[in-house]
Amino acid sequence: ITHFWGPVANWGLPLAAFRDMRASPDIISGRMTTALIFYSMAFMRFAYRVQPRNLLLMACHGTNMVAQSIQAVRVFSKRP
């Protein structure tokens, strides 16, 4: 059961990041975005290494890593 509901609940992170792409980069926290990138990198590896592999969780964290990386480019290219 946790191999399904955990990843389903986690999909809120990348969905929120994709939704915020329409917003101004001024509202994005660079520190939080960086933390979420590293968080997703760590748990993407965990989802692959655990037995049985949790590919739904790995896909969620891979998507979140991409979304947060796009947000990081937006926020850090905006700042002087």
C-alpha atoms as an extended CHARMM CRD file, in Angstrom:
* protein
*
        80  EXT
         1         1  ILE       CA              0.0000000000        0.0000000000        0.0000000000  PROA      1               0.0000000000
         2         2  THR       CA              2.8120000000        2.4580000000        0.8110000000  PROA      2               0.0000000000
         3         3  HSD       CA              4.3280000000        1.8010000000       -2.6200000000  PROA      3               0.0000000000
         4         4  PHE       CA              1.2470000000        3.4810000000       -4.0750000000  PROA      4               0.0000000000
         5         5  TRP       CA             -0.1350000000        6.1230000000       -1.6970000000  PROA      5               0.0000000000
         6         6  GLY       CA              3.2650000000        7.5690000000       -0.7490000000  PROA      6               0.0000000000
         7         7  PRO       CA              4.1690000000        8.4640000000       -4.3350000000  PROA      7               0.0000000000
         8         8  VAL       CA              0.6270000000        9.6310000000       -5.0660000000  PROA      8               0.0000000000
         9         9  ALA       CA              0.8110000000       12.0870000000       -2.1600000000  PROA      9               0.0000000000
        10        10  ASN       CA              4.2940000000       13.1610000000       -3.2630000000  PROA      10              0.0000000000
        11        11  TRP       CA              3.0590000000       14.2200000000       -6.7230000000  PROA      11              0.0000000000
        12        12  GLY       CA              1.8960000000       17.4780000000       -5.1210000000  PROA      12              0.0000000000
        13        13  LEU       CA              5.4950000000       18.7710000000       -5.1480000000  PROA      13              0.0000000000
        14        14  PRO       CA              6.1320000000       18.6770000000       -8.9130000000  PROA      14              0.0000000000
        15        15  LEU       CA              2.5570000000       19.7330000000       -9.6620000000  PROA      15              0.0000000000
        16        16  ALA       CA              3.0010000000       22.8230000000       -7.4810000000  PROA      16              0.0000000000
        17        17  ALA       CA              6.3330000000       23.6030000000       -9.1620000000  PROA      17              0.0000000000
        18        18  PHE       CA              4.8050000000       23.3530000000      -12.6320000000  PROA      18              0.0000000000
        19        19  ARG       CA              1.8860000000       25.5400000000      -11.5360000000  PROA      19              0.0000000000
        20        20  ASP       CA              4.2930000000       28.1710000000      -10.1720000000  PROA      20              0.0000000000
        21        21  MET       CA              6.0460000000       28.4390000000      -13.5390000000  PROA      21              0.0000000000
        22        22  ARG       CA              3.3730000000       30.9390000000      -14.5470000000  PROA      22              0.0000000000
        23        23  ALA       CA              4.1310000000       33.0850000000      -11.4960000000  PROA      23              0.0000000000
        24        24  SER       CA              6.8530000000       35.6780000000      -11.1210000000  PROA      24              0.0000000000
        25        25  PRO       CA             10.2930000000       34.3430000000      -10.1220000000  PROA      25              0.0000000000
        26        26  ASP       CA             10.2450000000       36.8740000000       -7.2700000000  PROA      26              0.0000000000
        27        27  ILE       CA              7.9990000000       34.6040000000       -5.1920000000  PROA      27              0.0000000000
        28        28  ILE       CA             10.2830000000       31.5580000000       -5.5610000000  PROA      28              0.0000000000
        29        29  SER       CA             12.6960000000       30.7390000000       -2.7500000000  PROA      29              0.0000000000
        30        30  GLY       CA             16.0970000000       29.8040000000       -4.1380000000  PROA      30              0.0000000000
        31        31  ARG       CA             17.0390000000       27.9810000000       -0.9340000000  PROA      31              0.0000000000
        32        32  MET       CA             13.8710000000       25.9010000000       -0.8770000000  PROA      32              0.0000000000
        33        33  THR       CA             14.1810000000       25.1010000000       -4.5770000000  PROA      33              0.0000000000
        34        34  THR       CA             17.7730000000       23.9360000000       -4.0590000000  PROA      34              0.0000000000
        35        35  ALA       CA             16.7320000000       21.8390000000       -1.0510000000  PROA      35              0.0000000000
        36        36  LEU       CA             13.9390000000       20.2090000000       -3.0570000000  PROA      36              0.0000000000
        37        37  ILE       CA             16.3690000000       19.3500000000       -5.8680000000  PROA      37              0.0000000000
        38        38  PHE       CA             18.6860000000       17.5350000000       -3.4510000000  PROA      38              0.0000000000
        39        39  TYR       CA             15.7300000000       15.9290000000       -1.6460000000  PROA      39              0.0000000000
        40        40  SER       CA             14.4210000000       14.5100000000       -4.9090000000  PROA      40              0.0000000000
        41        41  MET       CA             17.8680000000       13.3300000000       -5.9750000000  PROA      41              0.0000000000
        42        42  ALA       CA             18.2750000000       11.4000000000       -2.7140000000  PROA      42              0.0000000000
        43        43  PHE       CA             14.8200000000        9.8330000000       -2.7590000000  PROA      43              0.0000000000
        44        44  MET       CA             14.9930000000        9.0350000000       -6.4700000000  PROA      44              0.0000000000
        45        45  ARG       CA             18.0470000000        6.9160000000       -5.6760000000  PROA      45              0.0000000000
        46        46  PHE       CA             16.2370000000        5.3710000000       -2.6920000000  PROA      46              0.0000000000
        47        47  ALA       CA             13.2040000000        4.4770000000       -4.8320000000  PROA      47              0.0000000000
        48        48  TYR       CA             15.4920000000        2.6900000000       -7.2770000000  PROA      48              0.0000000000
        49        49  ARG       CA             17.5620000000        0.8680000000       -4.6500000000  PROA      49              0.0000000000
        50        50  VAL       CA             14.7240000000       -0.3830000000       -2.4180000000  PROA      50              0.0000000000
        51        51  GLN       CA             13.3700000000       -3.8680000000       -3.1130000000  PROA      51              0.0000000000
        52        52  PRO       CA             10.9330000000       -4.1000000000       -4.7740000000  PROA      52              0.0000000000
        53        53  ARG       CA             11.8070000000       -1.0240000000       -6.8110000000  PROA      53              0.0000000000
        54        54  ASN       CA              9.2930000000        1.7630000000       -6.4670000000  PROA      54              0.0000000000
        55        55  LEU       CA              9.2050000000        3.1330000000       -9.9950000000  PROA      55              0.0000000000
        56        56  LEU       CA              6.1850000000        5.3510000000       -9.2960000000  PROA      56              0.0000000000
        57        57  LEU       CA              8.1220000000        7.1270000000       -6.5340000000  PROA      57              0.0000000000
        58        58  MET       CA             11.2080000000        7.3260000000       -8.7480000000  PROA      58              0.0000000000
        59        59  ALA       CA              9.1690000000        8.9250000000      -11.5520000000  PROA      59              0.0000000000
        60        60  CYS       CA              7.6730000000       11.3950000000       -9.1000000000  PROA      60              0.0000000000
        61        61  HSD       CA             11.0690000000       12.5000000000       -7.8040000000  PROA      61              0.0000000000
        62        62  GLY       CA             12.5390000000       12.6090000000      -11.3120000000  PROA      62              0.0000000000
        63        63  THR       CA              9.7120000000       14.8900000000      -12.3980000000  PROA      63              0.0000000000
        64        64  ASN       CA             10.1530000000       17.0250000000       -9.2940000000  PROA      64              0.0000000000
        65        65  MET       CA             13.8920000000       17.3200000000       -9.9110000000  PROA      65              0.0000000000
        66        66  VAL       CA             13.2570000000       18.5720000000      -13.4610000000  PROA      66              0.0000000000
        67        67  ALA       CA             10.5320000000       20.9920000000      -12.3360000000  PROA      67              0.0000000000
        68        68  GLN       CA             12.6230000000       22.3840000000       -9.4750000000  PROA      68              0.0000000000
        69        69  SER       CA             15.6670000000       22.7110000000      -11.7520000000  PROA      69              0.0000000000
        70        70  ILE       CA             13.6210000000       24.8190000000      -14.1690000000  PROA      70              0.0000000000
        71        71  GLN       CA             12.4810000000       26.9480000000      -11.2410000000  PROA      71              0.0000000000
        72        72  ALA       CA             16.0890000000       27.2960000000      -10.0500000000  PROA      72              0.0000000000
        73        73  VAL       CA             17.1720000000       28.5630000000      -13.4690000000  PROA      73              0.0000000000
        74        74  ARG       CA             14.3260000000       31.0730000000      -13.3910000000  PROA      74              0.0000000000
        75        75  VAL       CA             15.0960000000       32.3650000000       -9.9070000000  PROA      75              0.0000000000
        76        76  PHE       CA             18.8950000000       32.4630000000      -10.1670000000  PROA      76              0.0000000000
        77        77  SER       CA             18.9560000000       34.0540000000      -13.6290000000  PROA      77              0.0000000000
        78        78  LYS       CA             16.5810000000       36.7740000000      -12.3820000000  PROA      78              0.0000000000
        79        79  ARG       CA             18.7500000000       37.8090000000       -9.4220000000  PROA      79              0.0000000000
        80        80  PRO       CA             21.7460000000       40.1330000000       -9.9290000000  PROA      80              0.0000000000
